[in-house]
Amino acid sequence: MFPDELRSIVGAEGVLAEEPLRAHTTFAIGGPAEWLVLPEAEEQVRDVVALCRAHEVPWRVLGLGSNVLAADAGVRGVVMKLAANFARIEVRAGGRVVAQAGASNADVAEAACAAGLAGYEFASGIPGTVGGAAVMNAGAYDGEFKNVAVRVRCLTPAGDVVDVPAEEAAWSYRHSMMMDAGYVVLGAELQLTADDPEAIRARMDDLAQRRAEKQPLEMPSAGSTFKRPEGYFAGKLIQDAGLRGYQVGGAQVSTKHTGFVVNAGGATAADVLRLIADVQQRVYESEGVRLEPEVRLWS
């Protein structure tokens, strides 16, 4: 049987049945994953994907769930979580840092700081993983993943493990070749630069303070809800449309930063989707700009 085959790959403790996704997303929203699978090695990731394909079982990859809105009814098939179970970080000579896909951006920034390596400070407050950062070309405070990446280790749809050089990753705003091709990111190698650890720490602390002052970090959310429209800022468009604090059920446009939709208490995915649709309509009617969600919608 399929579940037994899953367990034979990752072990019985690495397969959770009907696991609530609200416990695995920063939005704290989402029904059960039919199977939540926790691989610990590249070979296990490859074998889980091959098994799913052989049985025609749908599958998807989850990191820290910081950019995901999971349906209230949950999702069928396998959700393969690459987080603490797949998070080794290695600092090498010459300013190179190699991290598995499940390593958090914060942990990579901390490891780099401890080693006196600068360049990943921008990502220290991005609440996701290296894998997500690679796929989405994560960026903040004038930094982007593409600026420090040397190569990305991936599993291709054909089941091959390959290293994608930075020049072939086709990174742009919240986009990459890996996203288009359906690659599973397994890890990444970064090139950082030597600097004084205290100076690196000071920059990280400054960014953390700026985030805390401007973003609703005290409430569950999926980060910035909408992509930045060219020539505009989504938060300002939403604020100018008079939507600060607008609420549908437990979902609310943050009163602290209107670019965030937050879970103000008991929000459902349906609440968030309705709110997103309302915001899109109001902003288009009042500002003439169509907002596109940045958060990934799982159903």
XYZ file of N, CA and C in Angstrom, residues 71-235:
495
model
N -6.071 25.475 1.893
C -7.531 25.410 1.904
C -8.057 24.853 3.222
N -9.241 25.303 3.598
C -9.870 24.826 4.828
C -10.143 23.327 4.779
N -10.415 22.823 3.574
C -10.695 21.396 3.420
C -9.429 20.561 3.398
N -8.273 21.234 3.398
C -7.009 20.512 3.334
C -6.617 20.200 1.905
N -5.602 19.369 1.756
C -5.112 19.017 0.427
C -4.928 17.506 0.330
N -5.211 16.986 -0.844
C -5.040 15.558 -1.109
C -3.586 15.251 -1.398
N -3.225 13.998 -1.198
C -1.911 13.531 -1.565
C -0.847 13.847 -0.534
N 0.372 14.055 -1.022
C 1.544 14.206 -0.163
C 1.990 15.657 -0.096
N 2.200 16.133 1.109
C 2.902 17.395 1.328
C 4.264 17.020 1.915
N 5.305 17.306 1.152
C 6.653 16.966 1.587
C 7.264 18.205 2.232
N 7.490 18.126 3.537
C 7.987 19.282 4.273
C 9.509 19.243 4.355
N 10.136 20.308 3.854
C 11.581 20.468 3.944
C 11.843 21.652 4.860
N 12.041 21.354 6.128
C 12.269 22.401 7.130
C 13.374 21.907 8.061
N 13.106 21.841 9.361
C 14.146 21.444 10.315
C 14.704 20.054 10.025
N 13.924 19.214 9.378
C 14.353 17.862 9.025
C 15.344 17.838 7.858
N 15.545 19.001 7.222
C 16.349 19.059 5.996
C 17.066 20.400 5.974
N 17.874 20.657 7.021
C 18.322 22.033 7.277
C 19.795 22.163 7.618
N 20.631 21.297 7.088
C 22.066 21.371 7.400
C 22.694 22.602 6.744
N 23.564 23.288 7.473
C 24.289 24.462 6.981
C 25.780 24.204 7.156
N 26.540 24.460 6.100
C 27.986 24.237 6.144
C 28.709 25.488 5.653
N 29.610 26.003 6.472
C 30.437 27.140 6.073
C 31.768 26.596 5.555
N 32.108 26.971 4.328
C 33.313 26.466 3.686
C 34.342 27.591 3.493
N 35.501 27.206 3.055
C 36.562 28.183 2.813
C 36.175 29.123 1.679
N 36.755 30.326 1.712
C 36.529 31.276 0.630
C 35.205 31.997 0.683
N 34.552 31.968 1.835
C 33.292 32.683 1.974
C 32.083 31.961 1.424
N 32.220 30.670 1.168
C 31.085 29.896 0.644
C 30.252 29.334 1.790
N 28.940 29.389 1.638
C 28.011 28.779 2.580
C 27.087 27.863 1.795
N 27.001 26.608 2.218
C 26.129 25.630 1.576
C 25.021 25.261 2.560
N 23.779 25.390 2.113
C 22.647 25.127 3.001
C 21.627 24.242 2.309
N 21.072 23.296 3.060
C 19.961 22.506 2.532
C 18.714 23.387 2.439
N 17.775 22.943 1.615
C 16.607 23.770 1.302
C 15.773 24.126 2.515
N 15.764 23.267 3.536
C 14.923 23.514 4.696
C 15.533 24.429 5.730
N 16.785 24.825 5.535
C 17.418 25.749 6.478
C 16.702 27.090 6.420
N 16.397 27.652 7.562
C 15.711 28.943 7.567
C 16.672 30.045 7.167
N 16.127 31.090 6.554
C 16.951 32.244 6.204
C 17.612 32.829 7.440
N 16.892 32.837 8.539
C 17.435 33.379 9.786
C 18.635 32.569 10.247
N 18.542 31.238 10.165
C 19.654 30.394 10.614
C 20.872 30.538 9.707
N 20.643 30.686 8.412
C 21.761 30.884 7.489
C 22.449 32.216 7.783
N 21.646 33.253 8.011
C 22.218 34.565 8.341
C 23.007 34.501 9.640
N 22.515 33.758 10.613
C 23.219 33.621 11.893
C 24.537 32.868 11.714
N 24.513 31.801 10.927
C 25.733 31.026 10.692
C 26.763 31.874 9.959
N 26.304 32.661 9.006
C 27.208 33.533 8.271
C 27.802 34.594 9.191
N 26.973 35.170 10.018
C 27.446 36.192 10.959
C 28.507 35.613 11.884
N 28.252 34.431 12.425
C 29.197 33.796 13.340
C 30.541 33.529 12.667
N 30.490 33.301 11.340
C 31.716 33.031 10.588
C 32.348 34.299 10.031
N 31.759 35.462 10.330
C 32.284 36.713 9.811
C 32.065 36.876 8.324
N 30.893 36.423 7.830
C 30.577 36.508 6.409
C 29.333 37.367 6.199
N 29.473 38.376 5.358
C 28.398 39.329 5.108
C 27.743 39.075 3.757
N 26.512 39.541 3.621
C 25.801 39.459 2.354
C 24.420 38.857 2.467
N 24.172 38.129 3.581
C 22.842 37.511 3.738
C 22.018 38.212 4.814
N 22.487 39.348 5.290
C 21.760 40.061 6.331
C 20.347 40.412 5.880
N 20.183 40.772 4.594
C 18.879 41.177 4.082
C 17.818 40.109 4.325
N 18.239 38.845 4.344
C 17.299 37.724 4.471
C 17.078 37.288 5.906
N 17.787 37.910 6.847
C 17.726 37.434 8.230
C 16.328 37.506 8.825
N 15.501 38.394 8.320
C 14.143 38.501 8.842
C 13.077 37.961 7.912
N 13.488 37.381 6.789
C 12.512 36.794 5.863
C 12.095 35.436 6.426
N 10.830 35.274 6.784
C 10.409 34.085 7.543
C 10.189 32.848 6.673
N 11.216 32.446 5.981
C 11.091 31.276 5.136
C 12.397 30.519 5.089
N 12.526 29.620 4.119
C 13.694 28.761 3.981
C 14.538 29.169 2.787
N 15.720 28.598 2.723
C 16.595 28.801 1.577
C 15.926 28.293 0.301
N 15.234 27.173 0.396
C 14.547 26.650 -0.777
C 13.521 27.620 -1.321
N 12.715 28.184 -0.424
C 11.734 29.174 -0.851
C 12.394 30.422 -1.393
N 13.487 30.836 -0.770
C 14.202 32.025 -1.222
C 14.750 31.833 -2.628
N 15.228 30.616 -2.911
C 15.775 30.332 -4.236
C 14.692 30.323 -5.301
N 13.571 29.694 -4.998
C 12.486 29.598 -5.980
C 11.872 30.965 -6.259
N 11.706 31.760 -5.198
C 11.006 33.043 -5.313
C 11.949 34.224 -5.502
N 13.254 33.987 -5.507
C 14.229 35.079 -5.498
C 13.852 36.076 -4.405
N 13.825 35.581 -3.186
C 13.423 36.409 -2.045
C 14.310 37.641 -1.946
N 13.697 38.722 -1.518
C 14.449 39.956 -1.379
C 13.854 40.864 -0.328
N 14.690 41.735 0.209
C 14.262 42.727 1.189
C 15.392 43.723 1.395
N 15.017 44.959 1.666
C 16.008 45.983 2.019
C 17.190 46.005 1.046
N 16.869 46.081 -0.241
C 17.861 46.220 -1.317
C 18.727 44.989 -1.529
N 18.367 43.883 -0.909
C 19.087 42.639 -1.151
C 18.201 41.629 -1.840
N 18.783 40.756 -2.655
C 18.041 39.694 -3.320
C 18.865 38.412 -3.293
N 18.161 37.308 -3.316
C 18.837 36.009 -3.284
C 19.808 35.869 -4.447
N 19.416 36.348 -5.607
C 20.254 36.179 -6.796
C 21.606 36.869 -6.650
N 21.691 37.839 -5.760
C 22.941 38.580 -5.603
C 24.030 37.784 -4.890
N 23.642 36.737 -4.175
C 24.620 35.974 -3.394
C 24.698 34.506 -3.793
N 23.803 34.040 -4.646
C 23.755 32.621 -4.994
C 24.792 32.269 -6.051
N 25.447 31.131 -5.854
C 26.399 30.589 -6.830
C 25.724 29.506 -7.655
N 25.037 28.615 -6.964
C 24.319 27.545 -7.645
C 23.214 27.031 -6.742
N 22.240 26.373 -7.347
C 21.111 25.803 -6.617
C 21.012 24.323 -6.967
N 20.958 23.488 -5.958
C 20.850 22.037 -6.164
C 19.376 21.676 -6.245
N 18.994 20.935 -7.278
C 17.574 20.700 -7.556
C 17.303 19.256 -7.977
N 16.055 18.869 -7.775
C 15.527 17.630 -8.325
C 14.652 17.998 -9.508
N 14.963 17.471 -10.677
C 14.211 17.804 -11.885
C 12.949 16.947 -11.972
N 11.994 17.356 -12.806
C 10.801 16.525 -13.002
C 11.115 15.121 -13.496
N 12.263 14.962 -14.143
C 12.650 13.635 -14.634
C 13.266 12.781 -13.537
N 13.479 13.368 -12.356
C 14.027 12.614 -11.242
C 15.535 12.688 -11.107
N 16.164 13.600 -11.835
C 17.614 13.770 -11.750
C 17.958 14.872 -10.754
N 19.062 14.686 -10.020
C 19.573 15.728 -9.137
C 20.628 16.505 -9.909
N 20.417 17.830 -10.047
C 21.317 18.667 -10.841
C 21.669 19.919 -10.064
N 22.793 20.529 -10.425
C 23.179 21.819 -9.892
C 22.915 22.870 -10.967
N 22.073 23.835 -10.643
C 21.735 24.906 -11.574
C 22.626 26.111 -11.268
N 23.536 26.484 -12.173
C 24.373 27.670 -11.929
C 23.527 28.928 -11.871
N 23.995 29.916 -11.135
C 23.232 31.148 -10.970
C 22.858 31.769 -12.302
N 23.778 31.690 -13.280
C 23.506 32.334 -14.563
C 22.405 31.640 -15.353
N 22.004 30.439 -14.931
C 20.925 29.720 -15.623
C 19.611 29.749 -14.838
N 19.618 30.361 -13.663
C 18.431 30.341 -12.802
C 17.352 31.322 -13.240
N 17.702 32.273 -14.091
C 16.740 33.232 -14.648
C 15.937 33.932 -13.559
N 16.635 34.418 -12.530
C 15.934 35.087 -11.445
C 15.428 36.458 -11.865
N 14.227 36.765 -11.419
C 13.661 38.099 -11.563
C 12.773 38.317 -10.347
N 11.929 39.313 -10.370
C 11.105 39.602 -9.196
C 10.177 38.430 -8.878
N 10.410 37.792 -7.723
C 9.606 36.678 -7.219
C 9.431 35.578 -8.271
N 10.520 35.277 -8.970
C 10.429 34.335 -10.083
C 11.785 33.690 -10.321
N 11.762 32.463 -10.870
C 12.984 31.776 -11.254
C 12.675 30.705 -12.286
N 13.719 30.234 -12.934
C 13.580 29.109 -13.845
C 13.084 27.880 -13.105
N 13.534 27.700 -11.843
C 13.128 26.528 -11.080
C 11.615 26.488 -10.883
N 11.038 27.668 -10.687
C 9.590 27.764 -10.540
C 8.896 27.320 -11.827
N 9.367 27.835 -12.954
C 8.742 27.509 -14.240
C 8.895 26.029 -14.584
N 10.062 25.467 -14.265
C 10.365 24.092 -14.687
C 9.846 23.037 -13.722
N 9.329 23.449 -12.567
C 8.832 22.481 -11.604
C 9.927 21.738 -10.868
N 11.089 22.388 -10.707
C 12.178 21.777 -9.964
C 11.907 21.854 -8.461
N 12.352 20.840 -7.735
C 12.357 20.872 -6.278
C 13.741 21.333 -5.836
N 13.810 22.448 -5.132
C 15.095 22.924 -4.646
C 15.517 22.083 -3.444
N 16.737 21.545 -3.508
C 17.287 20.718 -2.437
C 18.271 21.490 -1.567
N 18.857 22.539 -2.124
C 19.827 23.320 -1.371
C 20.423 24.387 -2.256
N 21.329 25.162 -1.679
C 21.960 26.235 -2.434
C 23.348 26.517 -1.882
N 24.218 27.020 -2.771
C 25.541 27.472 -2.364
C 25.606 28.979 -2.557
N 26.051 29.674 -1.522
C 26.112 31.127 -1.531
C 27.565 31.592 -1.472
N 27.828 32.729 -2.095
C 29.142 33.373 -1.993
C 28.987 34.644 -1.177
N 29.589 34.672 0.000
C 29.500 35.824 0.881
C 30.890 36.454 1.029
N 30.956 37.584 1.715
C 32.215 38.312 1.832
C 32.607 38.495 3.297
N 33.898 38.478 3.543
C 34.402 38.604 4.912
C 34.111 39.991 5.476
N 33.714 40.012 6.740
C 33.437 41.282 7.420
C 33.492 41.030 8.922
N 33.505 42.110 9.667
C 33.538 42.017 11.122
C 32.194 41.499 11.638
N 32.185 40.416 12.429
C 30.916 39.878 12.932
C 30.065 40.905 13.680
N 30.710 41.815 14.405
C 29.941 42.825 15.133
C 29.244 43.783 14.171
N 29.898 44.107 13.064
C 29.271 44.975 12.066
C 28.101 44.266 11.389
N 28.293 42.974 11.111
C 27.208 42.184 10.514
C 26.026 42.119 11.473
N 26.316 41.839 12.751
C 25.266 41.770 13.766
C 24.515 43.090 13.877
N 25.237 44.194 13.820
C 24.592 45.502 13.922
C 23.621 45.717 12.769
N 24.008 45.317 11.569
C 23.103 45.463 10.423
C 21.877 44.569 10.566
N 22.084 43.348 11.046
C 20.946 42.445 11.245
C 19.993 42.989 12.309
N 20.549 43.508 13.388
C 19.710 44.076 14.450
C 18.929 45.284 13.943
N 19.576 46.101 13.110
C 18.900 47.275 12.553
C 17.723 46.849 11.668
N 17.947 45.857 10.830
C 16.869 45.378 9.967
C 15.736 44.768 10.787
N 16.088 44.035 11.840
C 15.062 43.436 12.699
C 14.213 44.518 13.359
N 14.862 45.589 13.798
C 14.119 46.680 14.430
C 13.198 47.365 13.421
N 13.691 47.567 12.213
C 12.864 48.201 11.188
C 11.664 47.341 10.839
N 11.872 46.034 10.773
C 10.746 45.140 10.497
C 9.714 45.186 11.620
N 10.199 45.132 12.857
C 9.278 45.123 14.000
C 8.464 46.404 14.072
N 9.064 47.503 13.671
C 8.359 48.787 13.720
C 7.304 48.911 12.630
N 7.555 48.285 11.469
C 6.697 48.515 10.305
C 5.769 47.358 9.964
N 6.112 46.153 10.408
C 5.341 44.984 9.983
C 4.612 44.346 11.165
N 3.455 43.731 10.923
C 2.658 43.128 12.000
C 3.179 41.751 12.400
N 4.407 41.713 12.906
C 5.041 40.436 13.221
C 4.364 39.716 14.382
N 3.573 40.454 15.147
C 2.917 39.867 16.310
C 1.656 39.096 15.943
N 1.256 39.121 14.669
C 0.030 38.444 14.229
C 0.358 37.443 13.123
N -0.364 36.325 13.065
C -0.118 35.356 11.998
C -0.436 35.951 10.630
N 0.466 35.736 9.682
C 0.249 36.193 8.315
C 1.115 35.351 7.396
N 1.000 35.619 6.099
C 1.873 34.968 5.125
C 2.827 35.993 4.525
N 3.142 37.023 5.295
C 4.009 38.075 4.791
C 3.249 38.994 3.854
N 3.976 39.615 2.933
C 3.328 40.503 1.964
C 2.339 39.698 1.136
N 1.101 40.154 1.109
C 0.048 39.367 0.468
C 0.047 39.526 -1.044
N 0.436 40.705 -1.519
C 0.376 40.989 -2.949
C 1.757 41.302 -3.513
N 1.949 40.958 -4.782
C 3.159 41.343 -5.477
C 3.194 42.867 -5.641
N 4.373 43.392 -5.763
C 4.516 44.834 -5.962
C 4.229 45.170 -7.419
N 3.167 45.935 -7.699
C 2.895 46.315 -9.092
C 3.984 47.271 -9.585
N 4.337 47.151 -10.841
C 5.397 48.002 -11.377
C 5.017 49.477 -11.232
N 5.894 50.217 -10.585
C 5.663 51.642 -10.402
C 4.839 51.998 -9.183
N 4.437 51.016 -8.394
C 3.580 51.257 -7.232
C 4.061 50.435 -6.043
N 3.477 50.703 -4.891
C 3.613 49.862 -3.710
C 2.225 49.362 -3.339
N 2.094 48.045 -3.188
C 0.772 47.470 -2.925
C 0.154 48.056 -1.659
N 0.968 48.179 -0.599
C 0.435 48.693 0.659
C -0.161 50.079 0.520
